[in-house]
Structure formats: structure tokens, C-alpha cells
Short mmCIF file of C-alpha atoms in Angstrom, two decimals:
data_model
loop_
_atom_site.label_atom_id
_atom_site.label_comp_id
_atom_site.label_asym_id
_atom_site.label_seq_id
_atom_site.Cartn_x
_atom_site.Cartn_y
_atom_site.Cartn_z
CA MET C 263 -101.53 176.82 -21.94
CA ALA C 264 -98.80 175.61 -19.64
CA SER C 265 -96.72 172.61 -20.64
CA ALA C 266 -96.97 169.30 -18.78
CA ALA C 267 -93.53 169.90 -17.31
CA SER C 268 -94.44 173.32 -16.02
CA THR C 269 -97.72 171.99 -14.60
CA SER C 270 -95.83 169.22 -12.79
CA THR C 271 -93.29 171.69 -11.46
CA SER C 272 -96.04 174.00 -10.24
CA ALA C 273 -97.79 171.11 -8.49
CA THR C 274 -94.57 170.01 -6.83
CA THR C 275 -93.82 173.56 -5.71
CA SER C 276 -97.35 173.93 -4.35
CA ALA C 277 -97.12 170.62 -2.46
CA SER C 278 -93.78 171.64 -0.97
CA ALA C 279 -95.21 174.96 0.14
CA THR C 280 -98.17 173.19 1.74
CA ALA C 281 -95.84 170.80 3.58
CA ARG C 282 -93.75 173.72 4.83
CA ALA C 283 -96.87 175.55 5.98
CA SER C 284 -98.30 172.59 7.88
CA GLY C 285 -94.97 171.43 9.28
CA PRO C 286 -93.70 167.87 9.64
CA THR C 287 -96.13 165.04 10.26
CA PRO C 288 -96.49 164.58 14.03
CA THR C 289 -94.86 161.49 15.47
CA PRO C 290 -97.64 159.08 16.50
CA LEU C 291 -97.82 158.35 20.21
CA THR C 292 -96.95 154.93 21.56
CA LEU C 293 -97.46 153.15 24.86
CA LYS C 294 -94.56 153.64 27.25
CA PRO C 295 -92.62 150.34 27.34
CA GLY C 296 -93.20 148.35 30.53
CA THR C 297 -96.49 150.08 31.37
CA ALA C 298 -99.00 147.82 29.61
CA TRP C 299 -101.72 146.17 31.68
CA SER C 300 -100.08 142.80 30.97
CA ASP C 301 -96.84 144.14 32.46
CA ALA C 302 -98.64 145.33 35.58
CA TRP C 303 -100.47 142.02 35.93
CA GLN C 304 -97.27 139.99 35.68
CA ARG C 305 -95.72 142.16 38.37
CA CYS C 306 -98.76 141.50 40.58
CA LEU C 307 -98.33 137.74 40.07
CA THR C 308 -94.68 138.01 41.05
CA THR C 309 -95.23 140.34 44.01
CA ALA C 310 -98.29 138.69 45.58
CA PRO C 311 -98.92 135.27 44.04
CA GLU C 312 -101.17 134.38 46.96
CA ALA C 313 -103.71 137.03 45.87
CA PHE C 314 -103.55 136.83 42.05
CA GLN C 315 -103.94 133.84 39.71
CA ASP C 316 -102.52 133.18 36.25
CA ASP C 317 -106.00 133.10 34.68
CA ASP C 318 -106.46 136.86 35.29
CA ARG C 319 -108.38 136.18 38.47
CA VAL C 320 -108.17 138.20 41.68
CA LEU C 321 -109.03 136.48 44.98
CA ASN C 322 -111.08 137.54 47.99
CA LEU C 323 -109.39 137.73 51.40
CA TRP C 324 -111.25 136.52 54.48
CA ASN C 325 -110.61 134.44 57.57
CA GLY C 326 -106.90 135.02 57.03
CA ALA C 327 -106.75 133.32 53.60
CA TRP C 328 -107.02 134.26 49.94
CA ARG C 329 -109.95 132.39 48.43
CA PRO C 330 -110.97 131.71 44.80
CA ASP C 331 -114.66 132.07 45.66
CA GLY C 332 -117.14 134.41 44.06
CA HIS C 333 -118.23 134.92 40.47
CA ALA C 334 -115.64 136.92 38.51
CA LEU C 335 -117.16 139.55 36.26
CA PRO C 336 -115.48 140.91 33.13
CA ALA C 337 -114.04 144.42 33.35
CA THR C 338 -112.42 146.91 31.00
CA SER C 339 -109.98 149.75 31.54
CA PRO C 340 -111.34 153.28 31.16
CA VAL C 341 -108.00 154.19 29.57
CA ASP C 342 -108.61 152.36 26.28
CA GLY C 343 -111.45 149.89 26.76
CA SER C 344 -109.12 146.88 26.95
CA PRO C 345 -109.91 143.92 29.26
CA ILE C 346 -108.56 143.98 32.84
CA ALA C 347 -109.23 141.85 35.91
CA GLY C 348 -112.83 141.95 37.12
CA PRO C 349 -114.24 141.64 40.65
CA PRO C 350 -114.87 138.13 42.08
CA ARG C 351 -118.32 138.85 43.47
CA LEU C 352 -119.46 137.00 46.58
CA ASP C 353 -123.01 136.21 47.62
CA ALA C 354 -124.51 137.46 50.87
CA ALA C 355 -124.15 134.12 52.68
CA THR C 356 -120.39 133.94 52.06
CA ALA C 357 -119.98 137.59 53.02
CA HIS C 358 -121.73 136.89 56.34
CA GLN C 359 -119.21 134.10 57.00
CA ALA C 360 -116.39 136.51 56.25
CA VAL C 361 -117.80 139.10 58.66
CA ARG C 362 -118.12 136.53 61.45
CA ALA C 363 -114.52 135.46 60.86
CA SER C 364 -113.43 139.09 60.98
CA LEU C 365 -115.00 139.43 64.44
CA ASP C 366 -112.77 136.57 65.65
CA GLU C 367 -109.75 138.36 64.18
CA HIS C 368 -110.89 141.59 65.83
CA ARG C 369 -111.13 140.01 69.27
CA ALA C 370 -107.56 138.76 68.96
CA TRP C 371 -106.10 141.90 67.38
CA ARG C 372 -107.52 144.35 69.92
CA HIS C 373 -105.28 142.71 72.57
CA ILE C 374 -102.10 143.03 70.49
CA PRO C 375 -99.91 145.61 72.29
CA LEU C 376 -99.69 149.00 70.61
CA PRO C 377 -95.91 148.78 69.97
CA GLU C 378 -96.44 145.59 67.96
CA ARG C 379 -99.36 147.08 66.04
CA ARG C 380 -97.21 150.09 65.21
CA ALA C 381 -94.38 147.84 64.04
CA ARG C 382 -96.67 145.83 61.77
CA VAL C 383 -98.29 148.90 60.22
CA ALA C 384 -94.87 150.51 59.74
CA ALA C 385 -93.64 147.36 57.98
CA THR C 386 -96.73 147.52 55.73
CA LEU C 387 -95.85 151.11 54.83
CA ASP C 388 -92.32 150.04 53.94
CA ALA C 389 -93.75 147.37 51.62
CA LEU C 390 -96.16 149.86 50.02
CA THR C 391 -93.23 152.21 49.45
CA GLU C 392 -91.23 149.44 47.80
CA HIS C 393 -94.07 148.77 45.36
CA ARG C 394 -95.18 152.39 44.95
CA GLU C 395 -94.81 152.48 41.17
CA LEU C 396 -96.74 149.25 40.63
CA LEU C 397 -99.61 150.49 42.83
CA ALA C 398 -99.68 153.74 40.86
CA LEU C 399 -99.63 151.91 37.51
CA LEU C 400 -102.61 149.83 38.62
CA LEU C 401 -104.47 153.02 39.46
CA VAL C 402 -103.79 154.34 35.97
CA TRP C 403 -105.27 151.27 34.27
CA GLU C 404 -108.12 150.63 36.70
CA ILE C 405 -109.48 154.14 37.32
CA GLY C 406 -107.76 156.26 34.68
CA LYS C 407 -105.63 158.47 36.90
CA PRO C 408 -102.78 160.35 35.20
CA TRP C 409 -99.39 159.15 36.37
CA ARG C 410 -98.67 162.20 38.53
CA LEU C 411 -101.98 161.93 40.38
CA ALA C 412 -101.73 158.14 40.73
CA GLN C 413 -98.35 158.49 42.42
CA ALA C 414 -99.71 161.25 44.64
CA ASP C 415 -102.59 158.99 45.75
CA VAL C 416 -100.14 156.29 46.81
CA ASP C 417 -97.80 158.77 48.49
CA ARG C 418 -100.60 160.45 50.46
CA ALA C 419 -101.66 157.09 51.84
CA ILE C 420 -98.13 156.19 52.92
CA ASP C 421 -97.21 159.61 54.33
CA GLY C 422 -100.57 160.02 56.05
CA VAL C 423 -100.44 156.70 57.87
CA ARG C 424 -96.80 157.28 58.90
CA TRP C 425 -97.96 160.41 60.69
CA TYR C 426 -100.36 158.28 62.73
CA VAL C 427 -97.74 155.60 63.40
CA ASP C 428 -95.45 158.25 64.83
CA GLY C 429 -98.10 160.00 66.93
CA ILE C 430 -100.72 157.38 67.77
CA ALA C 431 -99.85 156.83 71.45
CA PRO C 432 -101.35 160.04 72.90
CA MET C 433 -104.37 159.71 70.61
CA LEU C 434 -105.21 156.35 72.23
CA GLU C 435 -104.81 157.39 75.87
CA GLY C 436 -107.92 156.34 77.78
CA ARG C 437 -109.43 154.75 74.69
CA ALA C 438 -110.11 151.18 73.54
CA PRO C 439 -110.91 149.52 70.20
CA LEU C 440 -114.53 149.07 69.21
CA ASP C 441 -116.49 145.90 69.98
CA GLY C 442 -116.41 144.78 66.37
CA PRO C 443 -114.49 145.35 63.12
CA VAL C 444 -114.79 148.50 61.01
CA SER C 445 -116.60 148.01 57.71
CA ASN C 446 -115.37 150.21 54.84
CA ILE C 447 -117.45 150.91 51.74
CA ALA C 448 -115.81 153.53 49.54
CA SER C 449 -116.04 154.95 46.05
CA TRP C 450 -113.43 154.10 43.44
CA ASN C 451 -111.69 157.46 43.03
CA TYR C 452 -109.10 157.36 45.84
CA PRO C 453 -108.37 153.70 46.67
CA MET C 454 -105.10 154.47 48.42
CA SER C 455 -105.26 157.91 50.05
CA VAL C 456 -108.83 157.46 51.32
CA LEU C 457 -109.57 153.73 51.63
CA VAL C 458 -106.19 152.11 52.39
CA HIS C 459 -105.28 155.10 54.56
CA ALA C 460 -108.45 154.65 56.63
CA MET C 461 -108.04 150.88 56.89
CA LEU C 462 -104.48 151.09 58.22
CA VAL C 463 -105.34 153.80 60.78
CA GLN C 464 -108.33 151.75 61.94
CA ALA C 465 -106.07 148.71 62.37
CA LEU C 466 -103.44 150.79 64.15
CA ALA C 467 -106.14 151.84 66.62
CA GLY C 468 -106.80 148.18 67.45
CA ASN C 469 -109.61 147.17 65.07
CA ALA C 470 -109.89 144.45 62.47
CA VAL C 471 -110.99 145.98 59.17
CA ILE C 472 -113.27 144.90 56.36
CA ALA C 473 -113.33 146.58 52.95
CA LYS C 474 -115.59 146.16 49.96
CA THR C 475 -113.78 146.65 46.66
CA PRO C 476 -115.47 149.48 44.75
CA THR C 477 -117.75 148.30 41.97
CA ASP C 478 -116.23 150.52 39.28
CA GLY C 479 -112.47 150.16 39.76
CA GLY C 480 -109.43 149.77 41.97
CA LEU C 481 -109.68 146.01 42.51
CA ALA C 482 -106.08 145.01 41.72
CA CYS C 483 -104.57 148.02 43.50
CA LEU C 484 -106.55 147.33 46.69
CA THR C 485 -105.78 143.63 46.47
CA LEU C 486 -102.05 144.24 46.20
CA ALA C 487 -102.08 146.74 49.09
CA SER C 488 -104.12 144.32 51.21
CA ALA C 489 -101.78 141.44 50.39
CA LEU C 490 -98.79 143.46 51.58
CA ALA C 491 -100.65 144.35 54.80
CA ALA C 492 -101.86 140.79 55.41
CA ARG C 493 -98.29 139.51 55.16
CA GLU C 494 -97.45 141.70 58.16
CA GLY C 495 -100.33 140.23 60.17
CA ILE C 496 -102.78 143.12 59.74
CA PRO C 497 -106.33 141.69 60.15
CA ILE C 498 -107.83 142.75 56.81
CA THR C 499 -110.85 141.29 55.05
CA LEU C 500 -111.27 142.30 51.39
CA LEU C 501 -114.48 141.34 49.60
CA SER C 502 -116.00 141.95 46.19
CA GLY C 503 -119.71 141.97 45.56
CA SER C 504 -122.74 143.94 44.51
CA GLY C 505 -124.27 146.44 46.87
CA SER C 506 -127.51 144.47 47.02
CA GLU C 507 -125.68 141.31 48.13
CA LEU C 508 -123.16 142.86 50.55
CA SER C 509 -125.21 145.68 52.07
CA ASP C 510 -126.76 143.51 54.75
CA PRO C 511 -123.55 141.75 55.96
CA LEU C 512 -121.35 144.87 55.72
CA VAL C 513 -123.83 147.30 57.27
CA ARG C 514 -126.44 145.51 59.36
CA ALA C 515 -124.52 142.46 60.62
CA PRO C 516 -124.37 142.49 64.44
CA GLU C 517 -120.63 141.80 64.34
CA ILE C 518 -119.86 145.18 62.72
CA GLY C 519 -118.62 147.85 65.13
CA CYS C 520 -118.55 150.83 62.74
CA VAL C 521 -119.39 151.62 59.12
CA SER C 522 -117.21 154.02 57.13
CA PHE C 523 -118.82 154.99 53.82
CA VAL C 524 -117.79 157.27 50.95
CA GLY C 525 -120.24 157.54 48.08
CA GLY C 526 -123.55 158.90 46.82
CA ARG C 527 -126.40 160.38 48.79
CA ASP C 528 -129.00 157.73 47.98
CA THR C 529 -126.92 154.84 49.31
CA GLY C 530 -125.58 156.97 52.16
CA ALA C 531 -129.10 157.89 53.27
CA ARG C 532 -130.08 154.22 53.46
CA ILE C 533 -126.98 153.42 55.51
CA ALA C 534 -127.61 156.43 57.79
CA THR C 535 -131.13 155.17 58.49
CA ALA C 536 -129.80 151.72 59.32
CA MET C 537 -127.12 153.15 61.60
CA ALA C 538 -129.64 155.26 63.51
CA ASP C 539 -131.80 152.17 64.05
CA LEU C 540 -128.86 149.99 65.10
CA GLY C 541 -127.01 152.58 67.20
CA LYS C 542 -123.67 151.92 65.51
CA ARG C 543 -120.73 154.17 64.90
CA HIS C 544 -120.75 155.57 61.38
CA ILE C 545 -118.74 157.89 59.15
CA LEU C 546 -120.73 158.63 56.00
CA GLU C 547 -119.20 160.99 53.44
CA GLN C 548 -121.62 161.80 50.63
CA GLU C 549 -121.56 164.10 47.65
CA GLY C 550 -122.50 167.77 47.67
CA LEU C 551 -122.44 170.56 45.11
CA ASN C 552 -119.28 172.42 46.15
CA THR C 553 -119.43 176.04 44.96
CA TRP C 554 -117.01 178.90 44.29
CA GLY C 555 -118.45 182.38 44.72
CA ILE C 556 -117.15 185.58 43.09
CA TRP C 557 -118.22 188.87 44.73
CA ASN C 558 -116.52 192.30 44.59
CA TYR C 559 -113.30 190.68 43.38
CA THR C 560 -110.36 191.91 41.28
CA ASP C 561 -107.45 189.44 41.62
CA TRP C 562 -108.11 187.71 38.29
CA PRO C 563 -104.56 186.35 37.77
CA ALA C 564 -104.97 184.33 40.96
CA LEU C 565 -108.19 182.82 39.62
CA THR C 566 -106.59 181.98 36.27
CA ALA C 567 -103.77 180.19 38.08
CA VAL C 568 -106.06 178.03 40.22
CA VAL C 569 -108.66 176.96 37.62
CA PRO C 570 -106.54 174.18 35.99
CA LYS C 571 -105.86 172.67 39.42
CA LEU C 572 -109.60 172.44 40.02
CA PHE C 573 -109.82 170.01 37.07
CA ASP C 574 -107.40 167.46 38.58
CA TYR C 575 -108.62 163.95 37.77
CA GLY C 576 -111.46 165.40 35.71
CA LYS C 577 -113.20 166.71 38.84
CA GLN C 578 -113.91 163.12 39.93
CA ARG C 579 -113.30 164.18 43.53
CA CYS C 580 -115.54 164.80 46.53
CA THR C 581 -113.88 168.22 46.99
CA ALA C 582 -114.10 169.33 43.34
CA TYR C 583 -115.70 172.68 42.51
CA PRO C 584 -118.18 172.24 39.61
CA ARG C 585 -120.23 175.42 40.26
CA PHE C 586 -119.16 179.07 40.01
CA VAL C 587 -121.57 181.68 41.36
CA VAL C 588 -120.55 185.00 39.83
CA GLN C 589 -121.62 188.58 40.46
CA ARG C 590 -123.24 189.68 37.22
CA ASP C 591 -121.25 192.94 37.05
CA LEU C 592 -118.02 190.90 37.10
CA PHE C 593 -119.00 188.31 34.49
CA ALA C 594 -116.89 189.74 31.66
CA GLU C 595 -113.78 189.90 33.85
CA PHE C 596 -114.49 186.41 35.15
CA LEU C 597 -114.68 184.95 31.65
CA ALA C 598 -111.47 186.71 30.61
CA ALA C 599 -109.70 184.98 33.52
CA TYR C 600 -111.49 181.63 33.38
CA LEU C 601 -111.64 180.69 29.70
CA PRO C 602 -107.88 180.81 28.93
CA ALA C 603 -107.28 178.53 31.91
CA VAL C 604 -109.87 175.97 30.76
CA ARG C 605 -108.51 176.05 27.22
CA SER C 606 -105.06 175.17 28.56
CA LEU C 607 -106.17 171.84 30.07
CA ARG C 608 -104.26 168.75 28.91
CA ILE C 609 -106.15 165.47 28.53
CA GLY C 610 -105.39 162.11 26.98
CA HIS C 611 -103.99 158.61 27.47
CA PRO C 612 -101.98 158.66 30.72
CA LEU C 613 -99.27 156.32 29.39
CA ALA C 614 -98.81 157.65 25.84
CA VAL C 615 -95.37 158.99 24.83
CA LYS C 616 -93.73 160.08 21.58
CA ARG C 617 -90.55 158.07 22.12
CA PRO C 618 -89.97 155.07 24.37
CA GLY C 619 -87.47 156.95 26.53
CA ASP C 620 -89.75 159.94 27.15
CA PRO C 621 -91.21 160.51 30.64
CA LEU C 622 -94.90 159.90 31.09
CA PRO C 623 -97.01 162.93 30.20
CA THR C 624 -98.16 165.52 32.70
CA LEU C 625 -101.93 165.65 32.22
CA ASP C 626 -104.75 167.37 34.04
CA PHE C 627 -106.95 164.35 33.55
CA GLY C 628 -107.46 161.24 31.47
CA PRO C 629 -110.68 159.26 31.07
CA LEU C 630 -113.70 159.26 33.33
CA ILE C 631 -114.26 156.09 35.31
CA ASN C 632 -116.05 154.41 32.38
CA ALA C 633 -117.73 155.04 29.04
CA ALA C 634 -121.18 154.94 30.62
CA LYS C 635 -120.32 157.87 32.89
CA ALA C 636 -118.91 159.87 29.98
CA LYS C 637 -122.11 159.26 27.98
CA GLU C 638 -124.31 160.13 30.94
CA LEU C 639 -122.58 163.48 31.40
CA ALA C 640 -122.55 164.22 27.66
CA ASP C 641 -126.29 163.53 27.56
CA GLN C 642 -126.89 165.82 30.55
CA VAL C 643 -124.92 168.59 28.86
CA ALA C 644 -126.91 168.20 25.63
CA GLU C 645 -130.20 168.18 27.52
CA ALA C 646 -129.25 171.28 29.53
CA ILE C 647 -128.36 173.15 26.34
CA ASP C 648 -131.64 172.09 24.72
CA ARG C 649 -133.45 173.59 27.72
CA GLY C 650 -131.65 176.91 27.60
CA ALA C 651 -128.16 176.59 29.13
CA VAL C 652 -125.53 178.56 27.22
CA PRO C 653 -122.34 176.65 26.25
CA LEU C 654 -119.43 178.97 27.04
CA HIS C 655 -116.73 176.38 26.37
CA ARG C 656 -116.78 172.93 24.78
CA GLY C 657 -113.47 171.17 24.51
CA THR C 658 -112.64 168.61 21.87
CA LEU C 659 -110.84 165.29 21.97
CA ALA C 660 -108.98 166.34 18.83
CA ASP C 661 -106.65 168.31 21.10
CA GLY C 662 -105.96 165.32 23.38
CA ARG C 663 -102.99 162.94 23.46
CA PHE C 664 -104.16 159.54 22.23
CA LEU C 665 -102.70 156.43 20.65
CA PRO C 666 -103.55 155.79 16.98
CA GLY C 667 -106.97 154.14 16.77
CA GLN C 668 -107.46 154.20 20.54
CA ASP C 669 -110.90 153.68 22.09
CA THR C 670 -111.80 157.06 23.63
CA ALA C 671 -115.37 156.27 24.75
CA ALA C 672 -114.60 157.07 28.41
CA TYR C 673 -113.08 160.49 27.68
CA LEU C 674 -115.04 163.73 27.99
CA PRO C 675 -113.38 167.06 27.20
CA PRO C 676 -114.12 169.97 29.57
CA VAL C 677 -117.45 171.76 29.21
CA THR C 678 -118.67 175.02 30.75
CA LEU C 679 -122.36 175.97 30.79
CA LEU C 680 -124.00 179.24 31.80
CA ASN C 681 -127.27 179.05 33.75
CA PRO C 682 -128.21 175.35 33.64
CA PRO C 683 -132.03 175.10 33.84
CA PRO C 684 -133.58 174.08 37.19
CA SER C 685 -134.90 170.92 35.52
CA SER C 686 -131.36 169.73 34.76
CA PRO C 687 -129.36 167.53 37.17
CA LEU C 688 -126.46 169.89 36.47
CA HIS C 689 -128.38 172.63 38.27
CA HIS C 690 -128.55 170.96 41.68
CA ALA C 691 -126.29 167.87 41.75
CA GLU C 692 -122.58 167.18 41.59
CA PRO C 693 -121.67 166.02 38.05
CA PHE C 694 -118.51 164.17 39.17
CA GLY C 695 -116.81 164.99 35.89
CA PRO C 696 -115.22 167.89 33.94
CA VAL C 697 -118.43 169.94 33.58
CA ASP C 698 -118.54 173.42 35.12
CA THR C 699 -121.71 175.43 35.50
CA ILE C 700 -121.93 179.17 36.10
CA VAL C 701 -124.80 181.00 37.75
CA LEU C 702 -125.04 184.81 37.70
CA VAL C 703 -126.38 186.73 40.71
CA ASP C 704 -127.07 190.37 41.54
CA THR C 705 -127.35 190.46 45.34
CA GLU C 706 -125.64 188.87 48.33
CA ALA C 707 -128.86 187.02 49.13
CA GLU C 708 -128.86 185.49 45.64
CA LEU C 709 -125.18 184.63 46.01
CA LEU C 710 -125.82 182.69 49.22
CA ALA C 711 -128.91 180.96 47.84
CA ALA C 712 -127.00 179.80 44.75
CA MET C 713 -124.02 178.64 46.81
CA ASN C 714 -126.35 176.63 49.05
CA ALA C 715 -128.25 174.93 46.23
CA SER C 716 -127.62 171.31 47.21
CA ASN C 717 -128.61 171.08 50.89
CA GLY C 718 -125.08 171.04 52.19
CA ALA C 719 -121.60 170.55 50.81
CA LEU C 720 -118.15 169.49 51.92
CA VAL C 721 -116.19 172.56 50.77
CA ALA C 722 -116.77 176.01 49.30
CA THR C 723 -114.75 179.09 48.42
CA LEU C 724 -115.64 182.77 48.32
CA SER C 725 -113.36 185.10 46.34
CA THR C 726 -113.82 188.68 47.50
CA ASP C 727 -111.35 191.51 48.03
CA ASP C 728 -112.93 192.64 51.28
CA ALA C 729 -112.06 190.60 54.37
CA ALA C 730 -115.08 191.96 56.23
CA THR C 731 -117.39 190.78 53.45
CA TYR C 732 -115.85 187.32 53.60
CA ALA C 733 -116.18 187.20 57.39
CA ARG C 734 -119.85 188.16 57.15
CA LEU C 735 -120.87 185.82 54.31
CA ALA C 736 -118.72 182.73 54.90
CA PRO C 737 -120.64 181.50 57.99
CA GLN C 738 -123.84 181.52 55.93
CA ILE C 739 -122.42 179.16 53.29
CA ARG C 740 -123.51 175.61 54.08
CA ALA C 741 -120.19 173.93 53.51
CA PHE C 742 -118.02 172.32 56.17
CA LYS C 743 -114.86 174.13 55.01
CA THR C 744 -114.88 177.51 53.29
CA GLY C 745 -111.80 179.11 51.75
CA HIS C 746 -111.13 182.80 51.18
CA GLY C 747 -110.10 182.80 47.53
CA VAL C 748 -108.40 179.41 47.82
CA PRO C 749 -109.72 175.87 47.35
CA ARG C 750 -110.27 173.66 50.38
CA SER C 751 -109.48 169.96 50.54
CA ARG C 752 -110.20 166.96 52.69
CA GLY C 753 -107.16 167.17 54.94
CA ASP C 754 -106.28 164.38 57.34
CA ARG C 755 -104.25 165.83 60.17
CA ASP C 756 -104.60 169.33 61.51
CA GLU C 757 -108.32 170.00 61.13
CA LEU C 758 -111.72 168.37 61.16
CA PHE C 759 -113.34 167.13 58.01
CA GLY C 760 -117.05 166.65 57.60
CA GLY C 761 -120.00 168.20 55.83
CA PHE C 762 -123.24 170.09 56.19
CA GLY C 763 -126.72 168.83 55.40
CA ALA C 764 -127.00 165.74 53.25
CA SER C 765 -123.29 165.73 52.37
CA TRP C 766 -122.26 163.97 55.59
CA ARG C 767 -123.65 161.81 58.38
CA GLY C 768 -122.02 160.56 61.56
CA ALA C 769 -118.59 161.19 63.03
CA PHE C 770 -116.32 163.91 61.71
CA VAL C 771 -112.71 162.92 61.13
CA GLY C 772 -109.26 164.47 60.76
CA GLY C 773 -106.17 164.15 62.93
CA ALA C 774 -106.89 162.61 66.32
CA LEU C 775 -110.60 162.55 65.54
CA LEU C 776 -110.09 159.87 62.91
CA VAL C 777 -108.77 157.68 65.73
CA LYS C 778 -111.52 158.86 68.09
CA ALA C 779 -114.17 157.91 65.54
CA VAL C 780 -113.09 154.24 65.59
CA THR C 781 -112.31 153.81 69.30
CA GLN C 782 -114.31 153.93 72.53
CA GLY C 783 -113.86 156.51 75.26
CA PRO C 784 -116.04 157.32 78.26
CA PRO C 785 -119.51 155.69 78.16
CA THR C 786 -121.37 158.95 77.48
CA GLU C 787 -118.92 160.28 74.91
CA ARG C 788 -120.37 161.58 71.66
CA PRO C 789 -117.75 162.15 68.93
CA PRO C 790 -118.13 165.42 67.01
CA GLY C 791 -120.32 164.92 63.99
CA ASN C 792 -123.82 164.85 62.51
CA PHE C 793 -125.71 162.39 64.70
CA PRO C 794 -129.45 162.16 65.35
CA ASP C 795 -130.28 164.35 68.36
CA HIS C 796 -131.93 161.52 70.25
CA HIS C 797 -128.97 159.17 70.10
CA LEU C 798 -125.63 159.19 71.89
CA MET C 799 -123.01 157.10 70.12
CA PRO C 800 -121.35 154.36 72.19
#
């Protein structure tokens, strides 16, 4: 029998060996100093006190003034579930007053000479540039964007509108503003590079603009951007409210000259019906199941390199690719290229660092827009597996970067499913989250049928080694933009953007056509787009 001393020594030696094997205890992550929501809020109060109040209240902007009207709802950050500023929701009657006041602003603004409009928009861009980091920080807290992507959203808005400021004159030759303001209803995922970008171009073209703050996030960021624009005399109306209350004033009100919508198909279809009845300009971007096809393909390193980029912002993008359609004979090679890329994805708290002086982390994505969305997708994944889908990859939050004890209810690690059943929403609809599905096919006809599963899409890609095969198959894919082995994106300058089928209604945009969509030309002009055959747009 060993002595007590020898037993103690053995235990100590064993513990030391275990410590050496497991390595030092990891340093717990901490919030980067100066990036807390309270820090961002105080900076908002200092930067735009006219639009923010000390009691954590954000104001609505209409008839040229910031107003403490509306019923403020509570809100939480998807990053960690902590309280943030909630939307001050208006009722329909007040929103109608705001729309009528916007028409008065529109009638005055449309006569402002173009050089002055350009100067005011350029000054707004300078102010947005000055407060770039604050706008990005608000995007992190309000919609969960990683720091890199939040900055990119702000930069794309600024750089994109500058391009129009510099080149707007020839785009407006022979054209006039619309008869009423442009109403903007957009989803929460790109408040700056989609919504603010559109609003400033619409104003540059001579229109007053109205925007509804998205229900799920982006309120403070949009409010700050609108405050900076309003200071320069840009005629902006910014309203919060439920879709049921604001749909009538922001869509059907006779004062509205055009409706620009980004969102789901159900709401978009209702707006499209209203626009056809009313004969109004409309730009309606809706979701579609964007697909990536693999057929007679061998450049697997290129696929491995691109897969992580496809998960930017957790695939909460209208141009994300959640569906791979793969030639059955290539499935093994596809998995060998795809799975290492998915396993390399970095997720976690966008503002968590090891030491206060460390830079903010470079992540592929953080949380989804809210805990309810994360649960909805997790439930859909579980249901699909119960009905026969094969889980090829299921990530875990244990590998993420999180603060000690942090609420992670809005986070969903990446998931990949083979052959989701036809009864599952994941078979035919866009998940709008980090869930990939794979469908195997044996013939070109099956490839095209699987790539066209959702009655139209915004983008698609076909990876094939043979250029002739791509040229033959690509026109049969019902997506507005199709890439040959490369992802396609929205784009704002050099090419059209639109969609096929139920993914888009109304005017196409991009470059000069974004201006054309919100201005009037010859009386019989019909802007390029998906319009009812019986109706010529004014």
C-alpha cells in the first residue's frame, strides 16, 4: 500500500500532467470598452439631441419636426438580449397626417435646383462619414451585424450615393420628379446600404421621401442617419408603426407617388395588387430561393474558398444562397470541398474581445435578428430531420465566441441538410438564416427543376467546367442574375437588378434605372420591370 505522502505526490503529479495536457485556462472574453449600448446611446444623444430623448425614447420625424408621438414598444438586442430603444409606433390617423405633410414638402423640394440638391445630399454624406463608426455600432446592437459587415453597410451607402451625386445630371435629362413622395418600406437587414441609399438617391432626383422603420431592428441607426439628412434640408419623413396601421397611409394614400418595398412575398403580393389597382409606380423586392448548381465540375478549391463568404451575416440577405443542387456523381467531391469550409465558420458576440486593447473580432456572423427567428429555424430543421432529411453538418455554439453567462437565444450555428422533404418549408422557401439544404439530381432536367423550385429568384449560380453547358443552361434558370461559378449580388451601378416570378414586382433598378424608376419621362414611358401587361406606368 502506498503511503499518504506518495499518494499525495502521485495526485499532484497527475493534476499537473492534466493541466499541461489541457493547456492554460482560456481568458474569458469581455465587452470592448466604449462599445456598450449605453455608450452608443449617449453618443446618439450628443450627436442628434433633436431625435433622441434621455428616457431611451426615439422620436418620429414628420412635417419637418421630430415628434414624441406614438406608443414606444420595448425592444431587446439580438446580440445578448439586453434592452435597447424600441419603436415609437404611430396610429394610422397620425401617419396619414404625416403623408399629407410630406406631399407639401415634395411640392417645394421638386423645384429646388439640382445643384442645390446635390450640395445638400453631399453635405449629408459628409456627416454620415463623420459618424460612420457610431452608425456601424448601432447596427451591431440593433440587428446583430459583425463589426466588419456593419462598417461595410455604412460605407456602401455613402460610396453608392456619392456615385449618384457625381453623375446625376445626365440621368435627369428630360426627366422630372414624381407627383408625390416616395414611400419606402424595407426589411431590417440593410438599413444603410439599401434603405438610406435609396432614400438619398430618391431625394437627389427631386422627391420627398417617407420611410417606415423596420419592425425588427435598425430604429436608432435610421433615426441618426435621418437626423443628419434633415439638418441639411433633405425632406425626409421617418415613421414607426405596425404594418396593419401604416399599410394604408404608406401604400394606398393618394399623396404617394411611388412605393419601394423590400420584404416577404405575402406582404409584397398585397402591395403589388394595390399598386396595380392604383396605377402607381412601385419597386417591390421579395424573397426567392436562390440556388447554386453543381454540374460536371472539378474546381473544388474555388468552391471551398467561396462557401464561407456565402454565410456573411448568417445568410440574412436577399442574395444569399441557401440551396445547393448537386449532380449525384459529384456528391462525394462536393462534400469534401464544402464541409471543411462550413466547419471553419466563426460565430459569436460581435463586440467580445480577450483584452480591452484588442481589435473587434472578424466573424462570419453573429446572432439572427431575434430569438424567435432562431427558434423558428431550429424547429424547421428538427421537423425536416424527423421527416427524413439527413443532417450533414450541425454546428455548435460551444465553438463560438461569447461573454461569460451571455444570453445566446438569438444565435443559431450553421446547419446543412440533405434532401429536405417536400412538406418542409426548407424545401421550397428561403430560410433567411444559416441553414443550407442540398438536393441531388441525375439529369440536366432535374437540375433545372430543382434550381427553379421557388417560382423565381433574384440570383443563382451554376458551377460547371464547360462554358457551352453554362451558356445552354443558364437562360433556363429563373433568376434575374446568374453567375458562372461565382456568386451574384444586388449591385447598384453598372447593371440592372430585379427578379423573376414572385421574387420581384414593378420597376427594375440599378445605375441610371434607379433614378428612372422614381422620375417621370415621356407620357408613354414604361420603365423596365415586371408590370401587369395591361398597364403602362406613368
